[in-house]
């Protein structure tokens, strides 16, 4: 037994309004044209509208794992990691959402605003730790990358009764042989 088809009423949609007044569109187009060349020169892989009115700050990152020091300028309203990547600077990261500790740094000088940093506790933030993926510079800042396991241990180590787990290369070798 087939079910009868019911007619679907057609509801007229209102005319779409302009999202931006023409003067804002014109200004954004002008800014984009002026700054697109600068982004291409720095090797950026995706175009973003740079902040016109936001102050910029010099960010210095001491990458301990690679033994390199990076210096670059970041607008106050842009994430540090995203700006570094747009300038072809490779920094450690994983989630890009502030939920892990892969991009954790220790602030040596300056300040970073990080309201979305869920991956580190308030206690670690007070001790000077920050996440680059969700960090905004609020002054010139100098940071040093951290080992993800160290930061994880600082944050959660007190919850483990026996301390950090020692790496057992022999067990790892046996596990790999089984595959």
mmCIF file of C-alpha atoms in Angstrom:
data_model
loop_
_atom_site.group_PDB
_atom_site.id
_atom_site.type_symbol
_atom_site.label_atom_id
_atom_site.label_comp_id
_atom_site.label_asym_id
_atom_site.label_seq_id
_atom_site.Cartn_x
_atom_site.Cartn_y
_atom_site.Cartn_z
ATOM 1 C CA UNK A 1 0.000 0.000 0.000
ATOM 2 C CA UNK A 2 1.556 3.278 -1.110
ATOM 3 C CA UNK A 3 1.331 6.346 1.061
ATOM 4 C CA UNK A 4 -0.206 9.432 -0.525
ATOM 5 C CA UNK A 5 2.163 12.289 -1.363
ATOM 6 C CA UNK A 6 1.457 15.478 0.499
ATOM 7 C CA UNK A 7 1.974 18.823 -1.191
ATOM 8 C CA UNK A 8 4.781 20.926 0.273
ATOM 9 C CA UNK A 9 3.801 24.568 0.581
ATOM 10 C CA UNK A 10 6.140 27.084 -1.050
ATOM 11 C CA UNK A 11 7.134 29.836 1.310
ATOM 12 C CA UNK A 12 8.481 32.967 -0.370
ATOM 13 C CA UNK A 13 11.820 34.077 1.062
ATOM 14 C CA UNK A 14 12.509 37.752 1.682
ATOM 15 C CA UNK A 15 14.921 39.489 -0.652
ATOM 16 C CA UNK A 16 18.474 39.049 0.492
ATOM 17 C CA UNK A 17 19.814 42.211 2.032
ATOM 18 C CA UNK A 18 23.296 43.469 1.388
ATOM 19 C CA UNK A 19 25.585 42.076 4.057
ATOM 20 C CA UNK A 20 27.974 45.024 3.886
ATOM 21 C CA UNK A 21 27.384 48.591 2.796
ATOM 22 C CA UNK A 22 29.209 49.468 -0.402
ATOM 23 C CA UNK A 23 31.759 51.697 1.356
ATOM 24 C CA UNK A 24 32.906 48.819 3.599
ATOM 25 C CA UNK A 25 33.157 46.472 0.605
ATOM 26 C CA UNK A 26 35.199 49.055 -1.265
ATOM 27 C CA UNK A 27 37.532 49.551 1.708
ATOM 28 C CA UNK A 28 37.998 45.785 2.193
ATOM 29 C CA UNK A 29 38.744 45.356 -1.515
ATOM 30 C CA UNK A 30 41.298 48.168 -1.381
ATOM 31 C CA UNK A 31 42.938 46.740 1.734
ATOM 32 C CA UNK A 32 42.999 43.261 0.202
ATOM 33 C CA UNK A 33 44.600 44.560 -2.995
ATOM 34 C CA UNK A 34 47.212 46.514 -1.057
ATOM 35 C CA UNK A 35 48.115 43.718 1.321
ATOM 36 C CA UNK A 36 47.780 40.643 -0.858
ATOM 37 C CA UNK A 37 51.216 41.284 -2.319
ATOM 38 C CA UNK A 38 52.733 41.386 1.167
ATOM 39 C CA UNK A 39 51.189 38.042 2.081
ATOM 40 C CA UNK A 40 52.439 36.449 -1.138
ATOM 41 C CA UNK A 41 55.959 37.823 -0.550
ATOM 42 C CA UNK A 42 56.093 36.232 2.895
ATOM 43 C CA UNK A 43 55.079 32.921 1.382
ATOM 44 C CA UNK A 44 51.599 32.691 2.872
ATOM 45 C CA UNK A 45 49.560 29.763 1.603
ATOM 46 C CA UNK A 46 46.146 31.244 2.246
ATOM 47 C CA UNK A 47 45.020 34.835 2.061
ATOM 48 C CA UNK A 48 43.524 36.387 5.144
ATOM 49 C CA UNK A 49 42.424 39.945 5.654
ATOM 50 C CA UNK A 50 45.148 41.434 7.837
ATOM 51 C CA UNK A 51 44.098 43.649 10.676
ATOM 52 C CA UNK A 52 44.098 47.273 9.649
ATOM 53 C CA UNK A 53 43.748 48.906 13.049
ATOM 54 C CA UNK A 54 45.185 46.243 15.362
ATOM 55 C CA UNK A 55 48.594 46.936 16.865
ATOM 56 C CA UNK A 56 51.341 44.466 15.970
ATOM 57 C CA UNK A 57 53.895 42.853 18.236
ATOM 58 C CA UNK A 58 57.245 41.183 17.649
ATOM 59 C CA UNK A 59 57.140 37.502 18.600
ATOM 60 C CA UNK A 60 60.371 35.586 19.203
ATOM 61 C CA UNK A 61 60.083 31.804 19.444
ATOM 62 C CA UNK A 62 63.044 29.730 20.638
ATOM 63 C CA UNK A 63 62.305 26.293 19.157
ATOM 64 C CA UNK A 64 64.197 23.931 21.476
ATOM 65 C CA UNK A 65 63.429 20.802 19.453
ATOM 66 C CA UNK A 66 64.883 22.202 16.219
ATOM 67 C CA UNK A 67 67.480 24.526 17.740
ATOM 68 C CA UNK A 68 66.141 27.535 15.807
ATOM 69 C CA UNK A 69 64.986 31.019 16.809
ATOM 70 C CA UNK A 70 62.093 32.540 14.834
ATOM 71 C CA UNK A 71 61.219 36.246 14.899
ATOM 72 C CA UNK A 72 58.071 37.568 13.244
ATOM 73 C CA UNK A 73 55.387 40.224 13.681
ATOM 74 C CA UNK A 74 51.858 39.282 14.741
ATOM 75 C CA UNK A 75 48.775 41.542 14.864
ATOM 76 C CA UNK A 76 47.190 41.627 18.316
ATOM 77 C CA UNK A 77 43.980 40.044 16.986
ATOM 78 C CA UNK A 78 45.623 37.104 15.161
ATOM 79 C CA UNK A 79 46.695 33.734 16.550
ATOM 80 C CA UNK A 80 50.467 33.436 16.843
ATOM 81 C CA UNK A 81 50.612 29.966 15.228
ATOM 82 C CA UNK A 82 48.422 30.941 12.279
ATOM 83 C CA UNK A 83 50.473 34.059 11.577
ATOM 84 C CA UNK A 84 53.726 32.091 11.799
ATOM 85 C CA UNK A 85 52.408 29.526 9.308
ATOM 86 C CA UNK A 86 51.344 32.269 6.897
ATOM 87 C CA UNK A 87 55.007 33.338 6.914
ATOM 88 C CA UNK A 88 56.270 29.766 6.291
ATOM 89 C CA UNK A 89 57.523 29.375 9.851
ATOM 90 C CA UNK A 90 57.122 25.824 11.112
ATOM 91 C CA UNK A 91 56.207 25.483 14.786
ATOM 92 C CA UNK A 92 54.933 22.433 16.683
ATOM 93 C CA UNK A 93 51.149 21.940 16.791
ATOM 94 C CA UNK A 94 48.496 19.219 16.702
ATOM 95 C CA UNK A 95 44.874 20.156 17.363
ATOM 96 C CA UNK A 96 44.841 23.916 16.518
ATOM 97 C CA UNK A 97 41.973 24.335 19.005
ATOM 98 C CA UNK A 98 43.780 24.857 22.312
ATOM 99 C CA UNK A 99 42.872 21.380 23.578
ATOM 100 C CA UNK A 100 46.271 19.670 23.671
ATOM 101 C CA UNK A 101 49.799 20.689 24.680
ATOM 102 C CA UNK A 102 51.686 20.187 21.401
ATOM 103 C CA UNK A 103 52.176 23.926 20.818
ATOM 104 C CA UNK A 104 52.833 24.768 24.465
ATOM 105 C CA UNK A 105 55.467 27.409 25.179
ATOM 106 C CA UNK A 106 56.927 29.012 28.280
ATOM 107 C CA UNK A 107 56.739 32.804 28.170
ATOM 108 C CA UNK A 108 60.149 34.327 28.906
ATOM 109 C CA UNK A 109 59.156 37.991 28.340
ATOM 110 C CA UNK A 110 55.893 39.692 27.421
ATOM 111 C CA UNK A 111 52.274 38.627 27.583
ATOM 112 C CA UNK A 112 49.936 36.368 25.604
ATOM 113 C CA UNK A 113 46.132 36.486 25.865
ATOM 114 C CA UNK A 114 44.689 32.987 25.528
ATOM 115 C CA UNK A 115 41.015 32.810 26.485
ATOM 116 C CA UNK A 116 40.445 29.613 24.479
ATOM 117 C CA UNK A 117 43.382 27.609 25.906
ATOM 118 C CA UNK A 118 41.614 24.593 27.373
ATOM 119 C CA UNK A 119 44.689 22.348 27.085
ATOM 120 C CA UNK A 120 46.512 23.947 29.991
ATOM 121 C CA UNK A 121 45.271 24.713 33.463
ATOM 122 C CA UNK A 122 44.925 28.132 35.029
ATOM 123 C CA UNK A 123 47.787 27.136 37.326
ATOM 124 C CA UNK A 124 50.118 26.567 34.352
ATOM 125 C CA UNK A 125 48.984 29.808 32.728
ATOM 126 C CA UNK A 126 49.956 31.609 35.951
ATOM 127 C CA UNK A 127 53.378 29.920 35.786
ATOM 128 C CA UNK A 128 53.891 31.404 32.313
ATOM 129 C CA UNK A 129 52.766 28.655 29.945
ATOM 130 C CA UNK A 130 50.755 29.404 26.822
ATOM 131 C CA UNK A 131 49.417 27.700 23.688
ATOM 132 C CA UNK A 132 50.478 29.273 20.395
ATOM 133 C CA UNK A 133 47.501 27.932 18.431
ATOM 134 C CA UNK A 134 45.036 30.048 20.450
ATOM 135 C CA UNK A 135 47.379 32.720 21.774
ATOM 136 C CA UNK A 136 47.181 36.421 20.902
ATOM 137 C CA UNK A 137 50.202 38.625 21.673
ATOM 138 C CA UNK A 138 49.390 41.652 23.822
ATOM 139 C CA UNK A 139 52.979 42.949 23.838
ATOM 140 C CA UNK A 140 56.292 42.039 22.267
ATOM 141 C CA UNK A 141 56.812 38.513 23.496
ATOM 142 C CA UNK A 142 59.625 35.983 23.736
ATOM 143 C CA UNK A 143 58.728 32.319 24.252
ATOM 144 C CA UNK A 144 60.424 28.948 24.338
ATOM 145 C CA UNK A 145 58.836 25.749 23.007
ATOM 146 C CA UNK A 146 58.320 22.968 25.525
ATOM 147 C CA UNK A 147 58.288 19.215 25.299
ATOM 148 C CA UNK A 148 54.649 18.158 25.135
ATOM 149 C CA UNK A 149 55.191 15.330 27.624
ATOM 150 C CA UNK A 150 56.777 17.706 30.152
ATOM 151 C CA UNK A 151 53.801 20.057 30.017
ATOM 152 C CA UNK A 152 51.369 17.143 30.210
ATOM 153 C CA UNK A 153 53.214 15.831 33.271
ATOM 154 C CA UNK A 154 53.218 19.269 34.937
ATOM 155 C CA UNK A 155 49.480 19.461 34.419
ATOM 156 C CA UNK A 156 48.351 15.908 35.167
ATOM 157 C CA UNK A 157 51.321 14.243 36.898
ATOM 158 C CA UNK A 158 49.906 14.627 40.382
ATOM 159 C CA UNK A 159 47.047 12.359 39.362
ATOM 160 C CA UNK A 160 49.362 9.453 38.539
ATOM 161 C CA UNK A 161 50.495 7.487 41.585
ATOM 162 C CA UNK A 162 53.789 6.125 40.252
ATOM 163 C CA UNK A 163 55.035 9.052 38.217
ATOM 164 C CA UNK A 164 55.732 9.219 34.492
ATOM 165 C CA UNK A 165 55.761 6.028 32.480
ATOM 166 C CA UNK A 166 59.265 5.029 31.458
ATOM 167 C CA UNK A 167 59.684 4.171 27.829
ATOM 168 C CA UNK A 168 60.423 0.487 27.332
ATOM 169 C CA UNK A 169 62.145 0.125 23.962
ATOM 170 C CA UNK A 170 62.285 -3.654 24.275
ATOM 171 C CA UNK A 171 58.498 -3.875 24.765
ATOM 172 C CA UNK A 172 58.002 -1.477 21.866
ATOM 173 C CA UNK A 173 60.257 -3.625 19.690
ATOM 174 C CA UNK A 174 58.265 -6.753 20.605
ATOM 175 C CA UNK A 175 54.966 -4.989 19.863
ATOM 176 C CA UNK A 176 56.219 -3.822 16.467
ATOM 177 C CA UNK A 177 57.389 -7.361 15.634
ATOM 178 C CA UNK A 178 53.859 -8.706 16.212
ATOM 179 C CA UNK A 179 52.421 -6.473 13.507
#
